[in-house]
Amino acid sequence: MEKNNLTMSAPNFLEDATGPVTIRLTNDYLFRALLQRNNKALKGLVCSLLHLEPAQIQSAVITNPIELGMAIDEKTFVLDVKVVLNDNVILNLEMQVINEHNWPERSLSYLCRAFGNVNAGEDYHKVKSVIQIGLLDFTLFPQYPEFYATYQFLNIRNHTVYSDKLRLSVVDLTHTDLATGEDRQYHIDKWAALFKATTWEEIKMHAQKDEYIQEASNTIYQLSQDENVRMQCEARDDYYRRQRSVQHYIEEQEAQLAKKDSRIVELDATIKERDSLIADLDTGLRERDSLIAQKESDLKERDSLIAQKESDLKERDSLIAQKESDLKERDSLIAQLRAEMERLRGN
């Protein structure tokens, strides 16, 4: 979509705007107010996001407008902007600055809710296409950062599109550095820069490069001068701050719990190591006791063998003593016989 530097026919309210921007366009109330107040800016943003030429959009109607400047209930305030394009496409736009870690489910809920738009008795082929686009001030999938990502229902093997009537897109406002050539061609990066601008000088610089951004910038300035609108935007900023404080507190508590869990894991590992050591010691003790029992059995067997040997020695000594007694008795008998022989020779 080619866009030229054009001068607006309407007054340029930005001429005297200087200094910091007190309410940035990431404020969802200001974002909604801009799109509701200025249909040309709405069409310009939609053309960029959907890669359309301005002539392709005959109508862009917001179907859930709010009364600008009136107080809102932060619990019931509807964040998404519902737009019907050319009476045949439903578009959901939402600015989300706080990561509540539920965007995939939330965006799918919006998408599916809007898709059930067939009236009773109508053919299903008349269902309107539904597109959900989230402008996020955080990275949805940190492991796969992308400036402008689009998702559809595809065959997981051959990537055949199941239906082109359902589509999800995400603009990561924190990653304009990843904008592709196509993203720049359709000025999506310039819109992102407008949303993130912190000074009026930045806004004026971006406004010079795109007539729709210039249109949006003038309306932003006008809205920021509206006391009632500004009060509601400031209320939303206060709400963001409270949410961030709560989120920060929760994250701190989760971090502390994570540390405790990590400590518990370490203690469990230490206990397991200790239990393993005790088991090893028990095994060692059992082996030692078994060895001692074996040694004691060996000692008993040796003592029994020694006792047997001593008994054998006693028996041998007794036999030797008996032999010696028999020899003495024989010697005595021999002596007697010799004496008798001597006596007989003398006669």
mmCIF file of C-alpha atoms in Angstrom:
data_model
loop_
_atom_site.group_PDB
_atom_site.id
_atom_site.type_symbol
_atom_site.label_atom_id
_atom_site.label_comp_id
_atom_site.label_asym_id
_atom_site.label_seq_id
_atom_site.Cartn_x
_atom_site.Cartn_y
_atom_site.Cartn_z
ATOM 1 C CA MET A 1 0.000 0.000 0.000
ATOM 2 C CA GLU A 2 1.764 3.139 -1.190
ATOM 3 C CA LYS A 3 1.220 6.204 0.970
ATOM 4 C CA ASN A 4 2.422 9.683 0.124
ATOM 5 C CA ASN A 5 3.266 12.613 2.377
ATOM 6 C CA LEU A 6 0.045 14.584 2.124
ATOM 7 C CA THR A 7 -1.005 17.780 3.819
ATOM 8 C CA MET A 8 -4.279 17.576 5.692
ATOM 9 C CA SER A 9 -7.123 19.814 4.713
ATOM 10 C CA ALA A 10 -8.212 19.932 8.360
ATOM 11 C CA PRO A 11 -6.360 22.208 10.835
ATOM 12 C CA ASN A 12 -3.059 20.861 12.098
ATOM 13 C CA PHE A 13 -3.534 20.888 15.880
ATOM 14 C CA LEU A 14 -0.035 19.496 16.364
ATOM 15 C CA GLU A 15 1.758 22.705 15.427
ATOM 16 C CA ASP A 16 1.949 23.947 19.013
ATOM 17 C CA ALA A 17 2.322 20.539 20.663
ATOM 18 C CA THR A 18 5.701 20.094 22.374
ATOM 19 C CA GLY A 19 7.258 18.113 25.187
ATOM 20 C CA PRO A 20 6.367 14.746 26.677
ATOM 21 C CA VAL A 21 3.130 12.960 25.849
ATOM 22 C CA THR A 22 1.237 12.519 29.107
ATOM 23 C CA ILE A 23 -1.052 9.802 27.708
ATOM 24 C CA ARG A 24 0.391 7.423 25.147
ATOM 25 C CA LEU A 25 -1.645 5.617 22.535
ATOM 26 C CA THR A 26 -0.939 2.316 24.288
ATOM 27 C CA ASN A 27 -3.635 3.512 26.696
ATOM 28 C CA ASP A 28 -6.555 1.309 25.645
ATOM 29 C CA TYR A 29 -9.132 4.045 26.372
ATOM 30 C CA LEU A 30 -7.295 6.552 24.167
ATOM 31 C CA PHE A 31 -6.836 3.860 21.509
ATOM 32 C CA ARG A 32 -10.566 3.146 21.525
ATOM 33 C CA ALA A 33 -11.446 6.861 21.606
ATOM 34 C CA LEU A 34 -9.204 7.560 18.591
ATOM 35 C CA LEU A 35 -10.737 4.812 16.447
ATOM 36 C CA GLN A 36 -14.243 5.792 17.511
ATOM 37 C CA ARG A 37 -13.714 9.531 16.945
ATOM 38 C CA ASN A 38 -11.847 9.379 13.631
ATOM 39 C CA ASN A 39 -13.103 6.909 11.035
ATOM 40 C CA LYS A 40 -10.354 7.867 8.587
ATOM 41 C CA ALA A 41 -7.685 6.936 11.137
ATOM 42 C CA LEU A 42 -9.546 3.666 11.761
ATOM 43 C CA LYS A 43 -9.556 2.865 8.046
ATOM 44 C CA GLY A 44 -5.888 3.803 7.734
ATOM 45 C CA LEU A 45 -4.887 1.485 10.594
ATOM 46 C CA VAL A 46 -7.049 -1.335 9.201
ATOM 47 C CA CYS A 47 -5.541 -0.901 5.710
ATOM 48 C CA SER A 48 -2.052 -1.241 7.171
ATOM 49 C CA LEU A 49 -2.867 -4.272 9.311
ATOM 50 C CA LEU A 50 -4.811 -6.094 6.583
ATOM 51 C CA HIS A 51 -2.558 -5.036 3.674
ATOM 52 C CA LEU A 52 -5.401 -3.293 1.877
ATOM 53 C CA GLU A 53 -5.663 -0.224 -0.302
ATOM 54 C CA PRO A 54 -7.926 2.557 1.027
ATOM 55 C CA ALA A 55 -10.316 2.099 -1.906
ATOM 56 C CA GLN A 56 -10.958 -1.469 -0.759
ATOM 57 C CA ILE A 57 -12.708 -0.282 2.397
ATOM 58 C CA GLN A 58 -16.136 1.184 1.662
ATOM 59 C CA SER A 59 -17.212 1.136 5.313
ATOM 60 C CA ALA A 60 -15.725 0.469 8.737
ATOM 61 C CA VAL A 61 -18.318 0.558 11.493
ATOM 62 C CA ILE A 62 -17.565 0.123 15.198
ATOM 63 C CA THR A 63 -20.392 -1.979 16.594
ATOM 64 C CA ASN A 64 -19.608 -1.573 20.316
ATOM 65 C CA PRO A 65 -19.008 2.176 20.782
ATOM 66 C CA ILE A 66 -18.784 3.765 24.205
ATOM 67 C CA GLU A 67 -19.816 7.247 25.306
ATOM 68 C CA LEU A 68 -16.478 9.059 25.292
ATOM 69 C CA GLY A 69 -15.673 10.940 28.464
ATOM 70 C CA MET A 70 -18.161 9.068 30.607
ATOM 71 C CA ALA A 71 -16.899 7.136 33.643
ATOM 72 C CA ILE A 72 -16.344 3.416 33.099
ATOM 73 C CA ASP A 73 -16.238 0.407 35.356
ATOM 74 C CA GLU A 74 -12.779 -1.123 35.012
ATOM 75 C CA LYS A 75 -14.256 -4.553 35.697
ATOM 76 C CA THR A 76 -16.856 -4.385 32.932
ATOM 77 C CA PHE A 77 -15.126 -2.077 30.430
ATOM 78 C CA VAL A 78 -14.953 -3.903 27.111
ATOM 79 C CA LEU A 79 -11.398 -3.578 25.813
ATOM 80 C CA ASP A 80 -11.757 -4.888 22.284
ATOM 81 C CA VAL A 81 -13.010 -2.691 19.421
ATOM 82 C CA LYS A 82 -15.444 -4.578 17.203
ATOM 83 C CA VAL A 83 -15.491 -3.363 13.602
ATOM 84 C CA VAL A 84 -17.540 -4.542 10.634
ATOM 85 C CA LEU A 85 -15.726 -3.964 7.325
ATOM 86 C CA ASN A 86 -17.749 -3.598 4.115
ATOM 87 C CA ASP A 87 -20.554 -5.446 5.896
ATOM 88 C CA ASN A 88 -18.851 -8.819 5.346
ATOM 89 C CA VAL A 89 -15.819 -8.979 7.670
ATOM 90 C CA ILE A 90 -15.812 -8.777 11.457
ATOM 91 C CA LEU A 91 -12.625 -7.336 12.897
ATOM 92 C CA ASN A 92 -11.661 -7.305 16.553
ATOM 93 C CA LEU A 93 -8.933 -4.852 17.547
ATOM 94 C CA GLU A 94 -7.476 -4.760 21.034
ATOM 95 C CA MET A 95 -4.652 -2.900 22.724
ATOM 96 C CA GLN A 96 -3.111 -4.944 25.552
ATOM 97 C CA VAL A 97 -0.214 -3.563 27.588
ATOM 98 C CA ILE A 98 -0.112 -6.015 30.495
ATOM 99 C CA ASN A 99 0.806 -9.635 29.931
ATOM 100 C CA GLU A 100 -1.826 -11.599 31.822
ATOM 101 C CA HIS A 101 -0.457 -14.828 30.308
ATOM 102 C CA ASN A 102 -3.809 -15.723 28.761
ATOM 103 C CA TRP A 103 -3.722 -13.979 25.390
ATOM 104 C CA PRO A 104 -3.937 -17.112 23.183
ATOM 105 C CA GLU A 105 -7.034 -18.344 25.027
ATOM 106 C CA ARG A 106 -8.530 -14.870 25.284
ATOM 107 C CA SER A 107 -8.047 -14.035 21.601
ATOM 108 C CA LEU A 108 -9.482 -17.418 20.597
ATOM 109 C CA SER A 109 -12.534 -16.709 22.761
ATOM 110 C CA TYR A 110 -13.098 -13.375 20.969
ATOM 111 C CA LEU A 111 -12.566 -15.033 17.600
ATOM 112 C CA CYS A 112 -14.945 -17.935 18.176
ATOM 113 C CA ARG A 113 -17.570 -15.744 19.824
ATOM 114 C CA ALA A 114 -17.628 -13.427 16.822
ATOM 115 C CA PHE A 115 -17.629 -16.287 14.311
ATOM 116 C CA GLY A 116 -21.060 -17.507 15.366
ATOM 117 C CA ASN A 117 -22.706 -14.767 13.318
ATOM 118 C CA VAL A 118 -25.047 -16.811 11.117
ATOM 119 C CA ASN A 119 -28.686 -15.922 11.613
ATOM 120 C CA ALA A 120 -31.282 -18.642 12.030
ATOM 121 C CA GLY A 121 -32.187 -20.147 8.687
ATOM 122 C CA GLU A 122 -29.134 -18.788 6.841
ATOM 123 C CA ASP A 123 -26.645 -21.015 5.047
ATOM 124 C CA TYR A 124 -23.315 -21.528 6.763
ATOM 125 C CA HIS A 125 -21.429 -20.248 3.730
ATOM 126 C CA LYS A 126 -22.831 -16.796 4.558
ATOM 127 C CA VAL A 127 -20.890 -16.639 7.822
ATOM 128 C CA LYS A 128 -18.713 -13.509 7.916
ATOM 129 C CA SER A 129 -14.942 -13.753 8.055
ATOM 130 C CA VAL A 130 -13.567 -12.937 11.497
ATOM 131 C CA ILE A 131 -10.150 -11.422 12.161
ATOM 132 C CA GLN A 132 -8.721 -10.889 15.647
ATOM 133 C CA ILE A 133 -5.751 -8.502 15.900
ATOM 134 C CA GLY A 134 -3.993 -7.839 19.178
ATOM 135 C CA LEU A 135 -1.583 -4.943 19.601
ATOM 136 C CA LEU A 136 0.541 -6.178 22.491
ATOM 137 C CA ASP A 137 3.098 -4.243 24.496
ATOM 138 C CA PHE A 138 4.877 -7.495 25.308
ATOM 139 C CA THR A 139 6.231 -10.529 23.469
ATOM 140 C CA LEU A 140 3.653 -13.294 23.251
ATOM 141 C CA PHE A 141 6.102 -16.130 22.570
ATOM 142 C CA PRO A 142 9.577 -15.068 23.827
ATOM 143 C CA GLN A 143 11.163 -18.107 22.174
ATOM 144 C CA TYR A 144 9.767 -16.994 18.782
ATOM 145 C CA PRO A 145 9.805 -13.154 18.752
ATOM 146 C CA GLU A 146 8.112 -11.583 15.728
ATOM 147 C CA PHE A 147 6.909 -8.050 15.024
ATOM 148 C CA TYR A 148 3.762 -8.931 13.082
ATOM 149 C CA ALA A 149 2.619 -12.541 13.245
ATOM 150 C CA THR A 150 -0.473 -14.096 11.648
ATOM 151 C CA TYR A 151 -2.030 -17.448 12.520
ATOM 152 C CA GLN A 152 -4.619 -19.533 10.656
ATOM 153 C CA PHE A 153 -6.102 -23.025 10.836
ATOM 154 C CA LEU A 154 -3.800 -25.203 8.732
ATOM 155 C CA ASN A 155 -3.253 -28.850 7.974
ATOM 156 C CA ILE A 156 -0.247 -29.656 10.152
ATOM 157 C CA ARG A 157 1.358 -31.817 7.447
ATOM 158 C CA ASN A 158 0.877 -30.014 4.140
ATOM 159 C CA HIS A 159 -0.120 -26.552 5.489
ATOM 160 C CA THR A 160 -3.358 -26.455 3.514
ATOM 161 C CA VAL A 161 -5.595 -23.690 4.897
ATOM 162 C CA TYR A 162 -8.709 -25.239 6.442
ATOM 163 C CA SER A 163 -10.650 -21.967 6.139
ATOM 164 C CA ASP A 164 -9.641 -18.399 5.364
ATOM 165 C CA LYS A 165 -12.573 -17.066 7.404
ATOM 166 C CA LEU A 166 -10.701 -17.296 10.710
ATOM 167 C CA ARG A 167 -7.484 -15.443 11.381
ATOM 168 C CA LEU A 168 -5.452 -14.249 14.341
ATOM 169 C CA SER A 169 -2.734 -11.604 14.154
ATOM 170 C CA VAL A 170 -0.443 -10.113 16.771
ATOM 171 C CA VAL A 171 1.591 -6.910 16.615
ATOM 172 C CA ASP A 172 4.471 -6.927 19.123
ATOM 173 C CA LEU A 173 5.001 -3.239 19.931
ATOM 174 C CA THR A 174 8.256 -4.072 21.720
ATOM 175 C CA HIS A 175 9.865 -5.552 18.589
ATOM 176 C CA THR A 176 9.610 -2.988 15.787
ATOM 177 C CA ASP A 177 13.237 -3.912 15.112
ATOM 178 C CA LEU A 178 11.950 -7.210 13.668
ATOM 179 C CA ALA A 179 9.620 -5.537 11.148
ATOM 180 C CA THR A 180 9.936 -7.126 7.715
ATOM 181 C CA GLY A 181 10.069 -5.311 4.393
ATOM 182 C CA GLU A 182 6.371 -6.078 3.922
ATOM 183 C CA ASP A 183 5.574 -4.680 7.387
ATOM 184 C CA ARG A 184 7.367 -1.457 6.447
ATOM 185 C CA GLN A 185 5.700 -1.333 3.051
ATOM 186 C CA TYR A 186 2.309 -1.178 4.766
ATOM 187 C CA HIS A 187 3.575 1.215 7.490
ATOM 188 C CA ILE A 188 2.738 -1.131 10.336
ATOM 189 C CA ASP A 189 6.052 -0.191 11.943
ATOM 190 C CA LYS A 190 5.090 3.509 11.711
ATOM 191 C CA TRP A 191 1.790 2.879 13.482
ATOM 192 C CA ALA A 192 3.672 0.958 16.173
ATOM 193 C CA ALA A 193 6.079 3.890 16.546
ATOM 194 C CA LEU A 194 3.067 6.209 16.952
ATOM 195 C CA PHE A 195 1.623 3.988 19.697
ATOM 196 C CA LYS A 196 4.947 4.005 21.559
ATOM 197 C CA ALA A 197 5.837 7.687 21.041
ATOM 198 C CA THR A 198 6.698 9.519 24.256
ATOM 199 C CA THR A 199 6.985 13.116 22.948
ATOM 200 C CA TRP A 200 4.934 15.295 20.628
ATOM 201 C CA GLU A 201 8.066 15.861 18.580
ATOM 202 C CA GLU A 202 8.171 12.113 17.846
ATOM 203 C CA ILE A 203 4.495 12.093 16.922
ATOM 204 C CA LYS A 204 4.922 15.052 14.542
ATOM 205 C CA MET A 205 7.865 13.315 12.913
ATOM 206 C CA HIS A 206 5.804 10.162 12.301
ATOM 207 C CA ALA A 207 2.787 12.227 11.161
ATOM 208 C CA GLN A 208 4.808 13.778 8.327
ATOM 209 C CA LYS A 209 5.312 10.355 6.728
ATOM 210 C CA ASP A 210 1.723 9.107 6.489
ATOM 211 C CA GLU A 211 -1.546 11.017 6.010
ATOM 212 C CA TYR A 212 -3.530 8.524 8.116
ATOM 213 C CA ILE A 213 -1.028 8.730 10.955
ATOM 214 C CA GLN A 214 -1.198 12.516 10.624
ATOM 215 C CA GLU A 215 -4.976 12.296 10.863
ATOM 216 C CA ALA A 216 -4.684 10.048 13.921
ATOM 217 C CA SER A 217 -2.079 12.305 15.537
ATOM 218 C CA ASN A 218 -4.291 15.381 15.294
ATOM 219 C CA THR A 219 -7.184 13.482 16.836
ATOM 220 C CA ILE A 220 -4.943 12.196 19.613
ATOM 221 C CA TYR A 221 -3.982 15.768 20.438
ATOM 222 C CA GLN A 222 -7.616 16.884 20.407
ATOM 223 C CA LEU A 223 -8.636 14.021 22.667
ATOM 224 C CA SER A 224 -5.795 14.773 25.071
ATOM 225 C CA GLN A 225 -7.199 18.317 25.442
ATOM 226 C CA ASP A 226 -10.649 16.962 26.320
ATOM 227 C CA GLU A 227 -10.825 17.038 30.121
ATOM 228 C CA ASN A 228 -13.355 14.206 30.410
ATOM 229 C CA VAL A 229 -11.506 11.935 28.009
ATOM 230 C CA ARG A 230 -8.185 12.715 29.677
ATOM 231 C CA MET A 231 -9.643 11.834 33.092
ATOM 232 C CA GLN A 232 -10.798 8.440 31.822
ATOM 233 C CA CYS A 233 -7.410 7.811 30.209
ATOM 234 C CA GLU A 234 -5.677 8.726 33.475
ATOM 235 C CA ALA A 235 -8.037 6.367 35.304
ATOM 236 C CA ARG A 236 -6.955 3.606 32.907
ATOM 237 C CA ASP A 237 -3.290 4.479 33.516
ATOM 238 C CA ASP A 238 -3.934 4.240 37.281
ATOM 239 C CA TYR A 239 -5.559 0.886 36.663
ATOM 240 C CA TYR A 240 -2.490 -0.241 34.696
ATOM 241 C CA ARG A 241 -0.207 0.851 37.525
ATOM 242 C CA ARG A 242 -2.252 -1.066 40.087
ATOM 243 C CA GLN A 243 -2.274 -4.098 37.821
ATOM 244 C CA ARG A 244 1.483 -3.872 37.326
ATOM 245 C CA SER A 245 1.989 -3.516 41.082
ATOM 246 C CA VAL A 246 -0.131 -6.582 41.719
ATOM 247 C CA GLN A 247 1.624 -8.431 38.905
ATOM 248 C CA HIS A 248 5.023 -7.367 40.240
ATOM 249 C CA TYR A 249 4.040 -8.530 43.729
ATOM 250 C CA ILE A 250 2.794 -11.845 42.350
ATOM 251 C CA GLU A 251 5.993 -12.271 40.327
ATOM 252 C CA GLU A 252 8.074 -11.530 43.432
ATOM 253 C CA GLN A 253 6.068 -14.063 45.432
ATOM 254 C CA GLU A 254 6.414 -16.590 42.617
ATOM 255 C CA ALA A 255 10.159 -15.906 42.491
ATOM 256 C CA GLN A 256 10.423 -16.478 46.237
ATOM 257 C CA LEU A 257 8.360 -19.643 45.931
ATOM 258 C CA ALA A 258 10.580 -20.733 43.067
ATOM 259 C CA LYS A 259 13.624 -20.159 45.289
ATOM 260 C CA LYS A 260 11.985 -22.139 48.069
ATOM 261 C CA ASP A 261 11.052 -24.877 45.644
ATOM 262 C CA SER A 262 14.618 -24.886 44.379
ATOM 263 C CA ARG A 263 15.869 -25.104 47.975
ATOM 264 C CA ILE A 264 13.440 -27.953 48.645
ATOM 265 C CA VAL A 265 14.726 -29.734 45.557
ATOM 266 C CA GLU A 266 18.298 -29.231 46.786
ATOM 267 C CA LEU A 267 17.356 -30.519 50.245
ATOM 268 C CA ASP A 268 15.567 -33.486 48.676
ATOM 269 C CA ALA A 269 18.698 -34.210 46.656
ATOM 270 C CA THR A 270 20.811 -33.909 49.810
ATOM 271 C CA ILE A 271 18.441 -36.232 51.682
ATOM 272 C CA LYS A 272 18.555 -38.711 48.813
ATOM 273 C CA GLU A 273 22.357 -38.555 48.843
ATOM 274 C CA ARG A 274 22.336 -39.044 52.606
ATOM 275 C CA ASP A 275 19.852 -41.923 52.314
ATOM 276 C CA SER A 276 22.025 -43.445 49.601
ATOM 277 C CA LEU A 277 25.076 -43.059 51.837
ATOM 278 C CA ILE A 278 23.204 -44.625 54.757
ATOM 279 C CA ALA A 279 22.099 -47.469 52.473
ATOM 280 C CA ASP A 280 25.739 -47.927 51.399
ATOM 281 C CA LEU A 281 26.814 -47.901 55.055
ATOM 282 C CA ASP A 282 24.088 -50.396 55.914
ATOM 283 C CA THR A 283 25.279 -52.604 53.083
ATOM 284 C CA GLY A 284 28.846 -52.206 54.311
ATOM 285 C CA LEU A 285 27.807 -53.068 57.853
ATOM 286 C CA ARG A 286 25.900 -56.109 56.646
ATOM 287 C CA GLU A 287 28.922 -57.201 54.615
ATOM 288 C CA ARG A 288 31.166 -56.616 57.639
ATOM 289 C CA ASP A 289 28.807 -58.552 59.929
ATOM 290 C CA SER A 290 28.719 -61.360 57.364
ATOM 291 C CA LEU A 291 32.521 -61.352 57.214
ATOM 292 C CA ILE A 292 32.764 -61.349 61.014
ATOM 293 C CA ALA A 293 30.296 -64.234 61.176
ATOM 294 C CA GLN A 294 32.367 -66.079 58.588
ATOM 295 C CA LYS A 295 35.532 -65.370 60.573
ATOM 296 C CA GLU A 296 33.885 -66.562 63.783
ATOM 297 C CA SER A 297 32.736 -69.726 61.981
ATOM 298 C CA ASP A 298 36.277 -70.217 60.689
ATOM 299 C CA LEU A 299 37.652 -69.695 64.229
ATOM 300 C CA LYS A 300 35.198 -72.201 65.666
ATOM 301 C CA GLU A 301 36.153 -74.669 62.980
ATOM 302 C CA ARG A 302 39.839 -74.056 63.702
ATOM 303 C CA ASP A 303 39.260 -74.409 67.475
ATOM 304 C CA SER A 304 37.391 -77.653 66.818
ATOM 305 C CA LEU A 305 40.277 -78.861 64.657
ATOM 306 C CA ILE A 306 42.793 -77.878 67.341
ATOM 307 C CA ALA A 307 40.732 -79.678 69.985
ATOM 308 C CA GLN A 308 40.638 -82.729 67.729
ATOM 309 C CA LYS A 309 44.398 -82.516 67.273
ATOM 310 C CA GLU A 310 44.917 -82.158 71.026
ATOM 311 C CA SER A 311 42.671 -85.174 71.609
ATOM 312 C CA ASP A 312 44.653 -87.124 69.035
ATOM 313 C CA LEU A 313 47.903 -86.086 70.719
ATOM 314 C CA LYS A 314 46.605 -87.170 74.131
ATOM 315 C CA GLU A 315 45.521 -90.477 72.662
ATOM 316 C CA ARG A 316 48.956 -90.887 71.056
ATOM 317 C CA ASP A 317 50.709 -89.968 74.325
ATOM 318 C CA SER A 318 48.522 -92.504 76.149
ATOM 319 C CA LEU A 319 49.431 -95.142 73.563
ATOM 320 C CA ILE A 320 53.138 -94.309 73.877
ATOM 321 C CA ALA A 321 52.897 -94.533 77.679
ATOM 322 C CA GLN A 322 51.199 -97.912 77.313
ATOM 323 C CA LYS A 323 53.965 -99.045 74.957
ATOM 324 C CA GLU A 324 56.616 -97.841 77.392
ATOM 325 C CA SER A 325 54.871 -99.706 80.217
ATOM 326 C CA ASP A 326 54.717 -102.820 78.080
ATOM 327 C CA LEU A 327 58.442 -102.477 77.270
ATOM 328 C CA LYS A 328 59.311 -102.064 80.915
ATOM 329 C CA GLU A 329 57.242 -105.105 81.746
ATOM 330 C CA ARG A 330 59.000 -107.027 78.949
ATOM 331 C CA ASP A 331 62.415 -105.880 80.137
ATOM 332 C CA SER A 332 61.538 -106.969 83.666
ATOM 333 C CA LEU A 333 60.428 -110.356 82.385
ATOM 334 C CA ILE A 334 63.630 -110.707 80.327
ATOM 335 C CA ALA A 335 65.690 -109.816 83.366
ATOM 336 C CA GLN A 336 63.884 -112.423 85.402
ATOM 337 C CA LEU A 337 64.455 -115.011 82.667
ATOM 338 C CA ARG A 338 68.168 -114.168 82.530
ATOM 339 C CA ALA A 339 68.432 -114.453 86.281
ATOM 340 C CA GLU A 340 66.708 -117.812 86.163
ATOM 341 C CA MET A 341 69.068 -118.953 83.410
ATOM 342 C CA GLU A 342 72.075 -117.881 85.451
ATOM 343 C CA ARG A 343 70.793 -119.718 88.362
ATOM 344 C CA LEU A 344 70.281 -122.876 86.407
ATOM 345 C CA ARG A 345 73.787 -122.663 84.948
ATOM 346 C CA GLY A 346 75.235 -122.380 88.424
ATOM 347 C CA ASN A 347 73.659 -125.564 89.582
#
